[in-house]
XYZ file of C-alpha atoms in Angstrom:
529
model
C 0.000 0.000 0.000
C 1.276 3.465 -0.867
C 3.199 5.271 1.843
C 3.716 2.254 4.095
C 7.152 1.034 5.058
C 7.290 -2.461 3.641
C 7.800 -5.410 5.894
C 9.676 -8.577 5.096
C 8.798 -12.137 6.085
C 12.406 -13.289 5.749
C 15.677 -11.615 6.738
C 16.384 -8.916 4.182
C 19.753 -9.178 2.411
C 20.280 -5.436 2.111
C 18.805 -3.959 5.317
C 19.419 -4.760 8.974
C 16.487 -4.746 9.801
C 13.456 -3.286 7.972
C 12.481 0.112 9.433
C 9.221 0.239 11.357
C 9.859 3.335 13.495
C 6.865 5.798 13.521
C 9.123 8.641 12.457
C 10.114 6.614 9.451
C 6.430 5.926 8.778
C 5.884 9.691 8.560
C 8.924 9.993 6.255
C 7.435 7.351 3.993
C 4.158 9.316 3.839
C 6.146 12.403 2.819
C 7.787 10.377 0.112
C 4.381 9.216 -1.072
C 3.336 12.832 -1.378
C 6.389 13.412 -3.541
C 5.359 10.465 -5.672
C 1.913 11.979 -6.198
C 3.577 14.810 -8.107
C 4.566 12.367 -10.843
C 2.632 12.995 -14.041
C 1.160 10.352 -16.315
C 3.413 7.835 -18.072
C 2.048 4.898 -20.064
C 4.236 1.839 -20.098
C 4.401 -0.400 -23.161
C 6.107 -3.659 -22.147
C 6.981 -4.429 -25.780
C 9.356 -1.479 -25.886
C 11.518 -2.715 -23.024
C 14.600 -0.646 -22.263
C 13.573 2.186 -24.582
C 11.177 3.478 -21.937
C 12.437 6.264 -19.665
C 13.239 5.277 -16.096
C 10.651 7.770 -14.974
C 8.816 10.207 -17.226
C 7.718 13.395 -15.520
C 6.412 15.040 -18.692
C 2.824 15.146 -19.884
C 2.124 12.871 -22.849
C 2.369 14.520 -26.261
C 0.047 13.827 -29.156
C 2.311 13.521 -32.216
C -0.632 14.091 -34.568
C -1.157 17.579 -33.133
C 1.869 19.748 -34.006
C 0.964 22.387 -31.425
C 1.059 19.797 -28.651
C 4.847 19.874 -29.177
C 5.206 23.541 -28.290
C 7.614 22.912 -25.420
C 10.915 21.020 -25.476
C 10.556 17.247 -25.467
C 12.888 14.617 -24.051
C 13.688 11.456 -25.994
C 15.582 8.711 -24.180
C 17.094 6.519 -26.882
C 18.729 3.117 -26.545
C 20.906 1.350 -29.062
C 20.059 -2.219 -29.871
C 22.965 -4.576 -30.449
C 24.723 -3.848 -33.690
C 22.321 -1.027 -34.590
C 22.121 2.756 -34.384
C 19.781 5.042 -32.451
C 17.867 5.294 -35.724
C 18.013 8.928 -36.850
C 20.048 11.118 -39.190
C 21.357 14.516 -38.184
C 22.523 17.463 -40.275
C 23.188 21.159 -39.882
C 21.204 23.703 -41.838
C 23.098 25.812 -44.318
C 23.644 29.321 -43.057
C 21.801 28.715 -39.767
C 22.630 27.618 -36.261
C 20.995 24.433 -35.062
C 21.139 20.688 -35.576
C 18.260 19.143 -37.503
C 16.853 15.612 -37.479
C 16.512 15.028 -41.215
C 15.328 11.411 -41.114
C 13.977 8.923 -38.555
C 14.248 5.259 -39.503
C 11.091 3.179 -38.934
C 11.095 0.563 -36.206
C 14.012 2.125 -34.322
C 14.430 3.545 -30.847
C 14.257 7.089 -32.261
C 10.857 6.460 -33.819
C 9.454 4.704 -30.745
C 10.511 7.569 -28.498
C 8.781 10.180 -30.655
C 11.717 11.806 -32.445
C 10.415 13.435 -35.625
C 11.859 14.700 -38.863
C 12.540 18.416 -38.562
C 13.114 18.343 -34.786
C 15.933 20.598 -33.605
C 18.397 19.096 -31.125
C 18.733 21.479 -28.168
C 20.491 19.232 -25.660
C 22.450 15.999 -25.325
C 22.057 14.550 -21.832
C 22.484 17.620 -19.583
C 24.530 19.607 -22.108
C 22.907 22.471 -24.034
C 24.250 22.087 -27.586
C 22.126 24.477 -29.659
C 25.096 26.856 -30.068
C 27.831 24.205 -30.258
C 29.616 23.189 -33.445
C 27.934 20.419 -35.387
C 30.927 18.075 -35.082
C 30.880 18.496 -31.277
C 27.182 17.564 -31.122
C 27.741 14.430 -33.211
C 30.673 13.534 -30.942
C 28.543 13.963 -27.796
C 25.777 11.718 -29.126
C 28.164 8.978 -30.214
C 30.098 9.211 -26.948
C 26.874 8.579 -24.994
C 26.116 5.221 -26.620
C 24.352 2.911 -25.763
C 21.889 5.356 -24.133
C 21.384 9.051 -24.771
C 18.837 11.653 -23.658
C 18.020 14.227 -26.346
C 16.201 17.496 -25.719
C 14.386 18.480 -28.903
C 12.014 21.146 -30.157
C 9.621 20.883 -33.085
C 10.689 22.833 -36.158
C 7.747 25.272 -36.271
C 8.089 26.074 -32.562
C 11.844 26.525 -32.902
C 11.401 28.992 -35.764
C 8.847 31.041 -33.818
C 11.029 31.065 -30.692
C 14.056 32.216 -32.660
C 12.046 34.966 -34.327
C 10.761 36.210 -30.964
C 13.851 35.732 -28.780
C 16.700 36.046 -31.263
C 19.327 33.634 -32.530
C 21.434 33.929 -29.361
C 18.648 32.897 -26.966
C 19.053 29.649 -24.991
C 16.042 27.376 -25.419
C 17.361 24.199 -23.783
C 16.278 23.442 -20.179
C 19.041 21.895 -18.061
C 19.460 20.783 -14.458
C 21.216 23.178 -12.100
C 24.871 22.807 -11.066
C 25.397 19.661 -8.993
C 21.770 18.571 -9.417
C 22.101 15.211 -11.129
C 21.032 11.612 -10.554
C 23.852 9.566 -9.033
C 25.363 6.253 -10.029
C 26.566 4.817 -6.708
C 28.557 1.615 -6.213
C 27.977 0.081 -2.778
C 30.095 -2.640 -1.194
C 28.398 -4.597 1.580
C 29.956 -4.432 5.053
C 29.014 -5.961 8.425
C 25.857 -3.807 8.392
C 24.811 -4.941 4.933
C 24.360 -2.389 2.157
C 23.279 0.197 4.707
C 19.765 0.980 3.512
C 16.213 -0.225 3.679
C 13.466 0.392 1.169
C 10.089 2.062 1.399
C 7.657 2.200 -1.481
C 4.759 4.425 -2.449
C 2.073 4.050 -5.039
C 2.812 3.082 -8.663
C 5.632 0.792 -7.508
C 8.126 3.586 -6.755
C 10.908 2.888 -4.251
C 12.892 5.169 -1.929
C 15.898 4.406 0.235
C 16.162 4.956 3.991
C 19.842 5.128 4.902
C 21.617 3.766 7.945
C 23.776 6.481 9.511
C 27.391 5.924 8.499
C 26.438 2.822 6.522
C 27.828 1.585 3.207
C 25.183 3.346 1.096
C 25.761 6.709 2.758
C 29.525 6.366 2.299
C 28.979 5.534 -1.376
C 27.229 8.859 -1.933
C 23.547 7.884 -1.839
C 21.703 11.083 -0.809
C 19.054 11.086 1.960
C 15.533 10.367 0.694
C 16.862 9.099 -2.645
C 14.539 7.518 -5.153
C 15.766 4.190 -6.521
C 15.750 4.091 -10.325
C 18.007 1.224 -11.422
C 19.850 -1.736 -9.912
C 22.916 -2.878 -11.880
C 21.628 -1.154 -15.024
C 18.088 -2.560 -14.805
C 15.134 -0.240 -14.250
C 13.082 -1.027 -11.133
C 10.180 1.188 -12.205
C 7.889 -1.799 -12.835
C 9.350 -4.086 -10.169
C 7.271 -5.499 -7.382
C 8.714 -5.438 -3.871
C 9.590 -9.138 -4.099
C 11.320 -8.675 -7.465
C 13.439 -5.862 -6.029
C 14.366 -7.961 -3.000
C 15.437 -10.806 -5.259
C 17.438 -8.495 -7.522
C 19.359 -7.013 -4.589
C 20.011 -10.453 -3.100
C 21.394 -11.658 -6.444
C 23.890 -8.780 -6.456
C 26.015 -10.530 -3.834
C 28.572 -8.411 -1.992
C 28.307 -5.275 -4.145
C 25.633 -3.427 -6.070
C 25.441 -0.370 -8.326
C 22.388 1.843 -7.875
C 21.055 4.705 -9.957
C 19.331 7.083 -7.539
C 17.900 10.596 -7.512
C 17.679 12.848 -4.474
C 14.568 14.951 -3.701
C 16.072 18.099 -5.268
C 16.771 16.229 -8.497
C 13.235 14.846 -8.553
C 11.759 18.302 -8.060
C 13.835 19.965 -10.789
C 13.065 17.180 -13.244
C 9.371 17.491 -12.417
C 9.436 21.233 -13.087
C 11.290 20.774 -16.389
C 9.301 17.738 -17.497
C 12.621 15.885 -17.755
C 12.923 12.119 -17.225
C 15.167 10.823 -14.453
C 17.402 9.160 -17.009
C 20.658 7.266 -16.512
C 22.700 9.283 -19.070
C 22.233 12.326 -16.797
C 24.021 10.609 -13.920
C 27.318 11.483 -12.291
C 29.489 8.739 -10.832
C 29.985 8.335 -7.074
C 32.480 5.853 -5.650
C 32.577 3.860 -8.869
C 34.824 0.792 -8.739
C 36.564 1.711 -11.984
C 36.776 4.496 -14.546
C 38.047 5.050 -18.085
C 41.638 6.254 -18.474
C 42.940 8.962 -20.766
C 46.420 8.248 -22.126
C 48.614 10.879 -23.770
C 51.365 9.372 -25.919
C 54.343 11.113 -27.494
C 55.811 9.008 -30.284
C 59.422 7.962 -29.726
C 62.186 6.780 -32.075
C 60.812 3.222 -31.852
C 57.178 4.243 -32.234
C 54.414 4.196 -29.644
C 55.101 0.648 -28.492
C 51.760 -1.173 -28.745
C 49.737 -3.342 -31.134
C 46.095 -2.630 -31.988
C 44.060 -5.739 -32.711
C 40.377 -6.224 -33.575
C 38.666 -9.033 -31.656
C 35.388 -9.844 -29.958
C 34.747 -8.110 -26.652
C 32.876 -9.238 -23.547
C 29.519 -8.605 -25.235
C 30.488 -10.646 -28.286
C 30.791 -7.598 -30.559
C 34.014 -6.636 -32.350
C 36.188 -4.069 -30.628
C 39.686 -2.617 -30.831
C 42.067 -3.984 -28.181
C 45.596 -3.011 -27.196
C 48.275 -5.705 -26.899
C 52.046 -6.188 -26.930
C 52.684 -3.113 -24.801
C 56.468 -2.814 -24.854
C 58.218 -1.952 -21.569
C 60.000 1.368 -21.580
C 58.200 2.755 -24.646
C 55.645 5.631 -24.675
C 52.494 3.485 -24.421
C 53.684 1.685 -21.282
C 54.943 4.925 -19.737
C 51.522 6.521 -20.337
C 49.806 3.704 -18.384
C 48.578 1.429 -21.162
C 47.958 -2.182 -20.133
C 47.759 -5.239 -22.344
C 44.094 -6.124 -22.892
C 42.799 -2.553 -22.621
C 39.925 -1.780 -24.999
C 40.186 1.410 -27.037
C 37.131 3.619 -26.476
C 38.042 6.914 -28.156
C 40.748 8.643 -30.184
C 41.194 12.389 -29.600
C 37.975 12.366 -27.585
C 35.908 10.842 -30.405
C 34.277 7.451 -29.868
C 35.503 4.603 -32.067
C 32.564 2.334 -31.276
C 31.447 0.538 -34.405
C 34.491 1.548 -36.453
C 36.484 -1.067 -38.308
C 40.137 -1.772 -37.681
C 41.484 0.153 -40.670
C 39.504 3.306 -39.931
C 40.539 3.201 -36.256
C 44.206 2.882 -37.250
C 43.776 5.785 -39.673
C 42.353 7.975 -36.926
C 45.310 7.212 -34.679
C 47.777 7.890 -37.478
C 46.021 11.164 -38.302
C 46.997 12.489 -34.861
C 50.665 12.456 -35.832
C 53.324 12.095 -33.152
C 51.047 13.136 -30.229
C 48.104 10.815 -29.610
C 45.303 10.994 -27.031
C 43.551 7.667 -26.359
C 40.740 6.776 -23.950
C 40.794 3.148 -22.813
C 39.100 0.801 -20.348
C 40.556 -2.311 -18.754
C 38.521 -5.568 -18.673
C 37.010 -4.778 -15.251
C 35.865 -1.344 -16.407
C 34.572 -2.856 -19.642
C 32.412 -5.325 -17.688
C 31.161 -2.627 -15.306
C 30.027 -0.139 -17.947
C 28.516 -2.932 -20.026
C 26.476 -4.004 -16.981
C 25.122 -0.513 -16.220
C 24.513 0.117 -19.951
C 26.286 3.472 -19.980
C 29.226 4.752 -21.968
C 32.495 5.039 -20.033
C 33.025 8.365 -21.847
C 30.293 9.866 -19.645
C 32.461 9.313 -16.564
C 35.804 10.798 -17.509
C 37.442 12.941 -14.851
C 37.813 15.646 -17.478
C 34.795 15.445 -19.768
C 36.010 18.080 -22.225
C 36.985 16.146 -25.325
C 39.968 17.315 -27.365
C 39.022 18.471 -30.830
C 39.848 16.096 -33.635
C 42.089 17.791 -36.170
C 40.338 15.924 -38.979
C 36.846 16.810 -37.799
C 35.976 13.115 -37.785
C 34.064 11.696 -40.726
C 31.371 14.373 -40.638
C 29.075 13.994 -43.600
C 26.486 16.698 -43.154
C 25.702 19.704 -45.285
C 27.717 22.331 -43.423
C 28.592 25.872 -44.351
C 31.610 27.590 -42.822
C 32.568 31.231 -42.991
C 36.291 30.781 -43.577
C 37.154 27.434 -45.206
C 40.794 26.547 -45.492
C 42.157 26.302 -49.021
C 45.781 25.596 -48.199
C 47.388 22.826 -50.208
C 44.191 22.397 -52.238
C 44.794 21.676 -55.908
C 41.854 22.044 -58.317
C 41.864 22.085 -62.095
C 40.748 25.162 -63.968
C 39.709 22.894 -66.842
C 38.752 19.190 -66.429
C 41.325 16.958 -68.072
C 39.284 13.753 -68.208
C 36.977 11.947 -65.797
C 36.446 8.815 -63.744
C 33.522 7.219 -61.895
C 33.438 6.403 -58.169
C 30.731 4.634 -56.139
C 30.742 5.241 -52.369
C 28.937 3.524 -49.524
C 28.601 5.165 -46.075
C 30.961 4.014 -43.357
C 29.944 2.587 -39.942
C 29.042 6.065 -38.677
C 26.850 6.814 -41.689
C 29.249 9.331 -43.286
C 31.100 9.271 -46.599
C 34.138 11.027 -45.164
C 34.781 14.013 -47.417
C 34.083 17.720 -47.584
C 32.987 19.753 -50.600
C 33.742 23.343 -51.500
C 32.313 25.432 -54.288
C 33.038 28.754 -55.927
C 30.272 31.310 -55.587
C 29.022 32.091 -59.085
C 31.433 29.614 -60.633
C 31.031 26.249 -62.335
C 33.238 24.146 -60.052
C 32.432 21.914 -57.036
C 35.539 20.247 -55.631
C 36.830 18.029 -52.814
C 38.432 20.167 -50.096
C 38.987 17.475 -47.422
C 39.126 13.664 -47.277
C 38.973 11.813 -43.947
C 41.781 9.221 -43.674
C 40.422 5.677 -43.654
C 36.901 6.782 -44.603
C 34.737 5.608 -47.476
C 35.929 8.418 -49.760
C 39.593 7.730 -49.067
C 39.150 4.021 -49.814
C 37.402 4.899 -53.097
C 40.378 7.006 -54.153
C 38.996 10.532 -53.731
C 41.717 13.146 -53.344
C 41.743 16.742 -52.213
C 41.221 18.947 -55.295
C 39.175 16.464 -57.336
C 36.414 18.261 -59.260
C 32.839 16.923 -59.063
C 31.211 16.763 -62.506
C 28.136 14.647 -61.688
C 26.358 13.423 -58.537
C 24.135 10.358 -59.008
C 23.960 11.060 -62.748
C 23.057 14.757 -62.435
C 25.532 17.373 -63.710
C 26.674 19.955 -61.175
C 27.238 23.642 -61.845
C 23.542 24.469 -62.076
C 21.408 26.717 -59.890
C 19.672 23.815 -58.132
C 22.934 22.145 -57.007
C 22.413 23.123 -53.373
C 18.855 21.801 -53.314
C 19.980 18.500 -54.832
C 22.808 18.108 -52.336
C 20.427 18.740 -49.427
C 18.299 15.818 -50.664
C 21.206 13.361 -50.569
C 20.489 12.220 -46.958
C 17.290 10.605 -48.279
C 19.020 8.978 -51.259
C 19.826 5.289 -51.126
C 23.527 4.349 -51.387
C 25.736 4.043 -53.286
C 26.690 7.659 -53.922
C 27.881 7.799 -57.533
C 30.331 10.561 -58.430
C 31.861 11.548 -61.724
C 35.205 13.217 -61.014
C 37.526 15.280 -63.179
C 41.213 14.456 -63.348
C 43.369 16.692 -61.169
C 45.493 19.465 -62.589
C 48.823 20.983 -61.520
C 47.316 24.479 -61.622
C 46.376 26.112 -58.356
C 43.168 27.606 -57.034
C 44.232 31.206 -57.417
C 43.939 30.908 -61.213
C 40.139 31.010 -61.057
C 38.878 31.407 -57.477
C 38.422 35.031 -56.326
C 39.326 35.621 -52.647
C 36.346 35.110 -50.310
C 34.251 33.442 -53.006
C 34.222 29.922 -51.540
C 31.498 28.076 -49.650
C 32.474 24.913 -47.767
C 30.141 21.910 -47.299
C 30.221 18.377 -46.060
C 28.060 15.739 -47.674
C 24.850 14.030 -46.535
C 23.981 13.439 -42.868
C 25.378 11.585 -39.863
C 23.580 8.379 -38.906
C 23.366 8.237 -35.109
């Protein structure tokens, strides 16, 4: 019954004993009152882990566009070997990051993400004014779960017109107000908490003073959201008891204190795991900074199956005395990111290319087998729990494949013909991240569209595209016409392969026919996330 401290017929494995003190009864009633603030959330058991831990937002009616007039929160989960199920691009000449396609039957579609939605936030980070490449990096780094704050296109346009382009539209939690991921090790007093539950199956923790839970950072009056990465929202009391007993001598809890609950309620934000900060975690990812020596870095990168059965990039043959060993690399570490950018889902060759692209100074983020098991269990990316969460910028900009316009594109070392000297055909398929891995530039008022950047190891590089190659045709359509931009913007919806007709390169330089300041710089298609 709601508000009553639950009893237990058998000795409880995580509390010594169950609390029955009248003062605690009153505390449980107070917690029930907090639970009554929770707004409606319909649970569909077929959707499983895609459902938010706790939704505090009113339901939206997708068929009514004006029901979407406030920011919405979409908690997405990656299924094994798949993506979140949406494509992202940046509008030409405008700030903002646009969902240009939502794949049917995916987590993105089930959670209500819609074509035209503007991405305002990734987890608790407002990204509406961040560079496109940074936003893509944040989303990929959050895999396998990410919380997106989005706004419908028509509402976004009205808000920008009324408030200005510099206005901040993304709601975020206040400083230090976050759910907590707490790892508790049982001592002579057990885990140091007992459980009370209110209506709708919600659970709160009552802490033992100085107990293991309190030492692990569980706040007073915390609501219990997950146990070892599994949501307890629909658990019965007996199921929760069994789950805690099965944890053995240690357990990892996702909890939210009363202040977090209240702020999420006011914002309509779900109490989602990707928002969490780590407290007393048993292990963390490590950031290694390597300076190449005369004998190289001193390690071997090998692709093999990880703990979850999926291919990953692992570090072996770490030579004593060489830079990798001195930086703290251990044999068997799994590579998580290069220069702050996740390598999940990348093949071996592309991962090697990204490392080589860093030159003699390389920044790698790795996890050892224990950390790999831990973050796999809680279903959260280790990149969310770095001591320093600011990711270094990748000098290659990753494999970004969105239509992007920049104010001052670099033209150094770019060689483009003034007259095509022949042609060749290339067919490209998107890489694991959904991008083709090259950037286009064009001359304002001129007839030429050319390759200004090729990502090492990407699809374009493997197909033989080179900086300076001139684009003559895209999917059979000649370029150099007034509707080129419109056609390029439609490429995210086109089925691969991407067929290009390229002109042979010339020894003449750009200055022969490109007036200063007359260049627009693009990247191609959209990023699959």
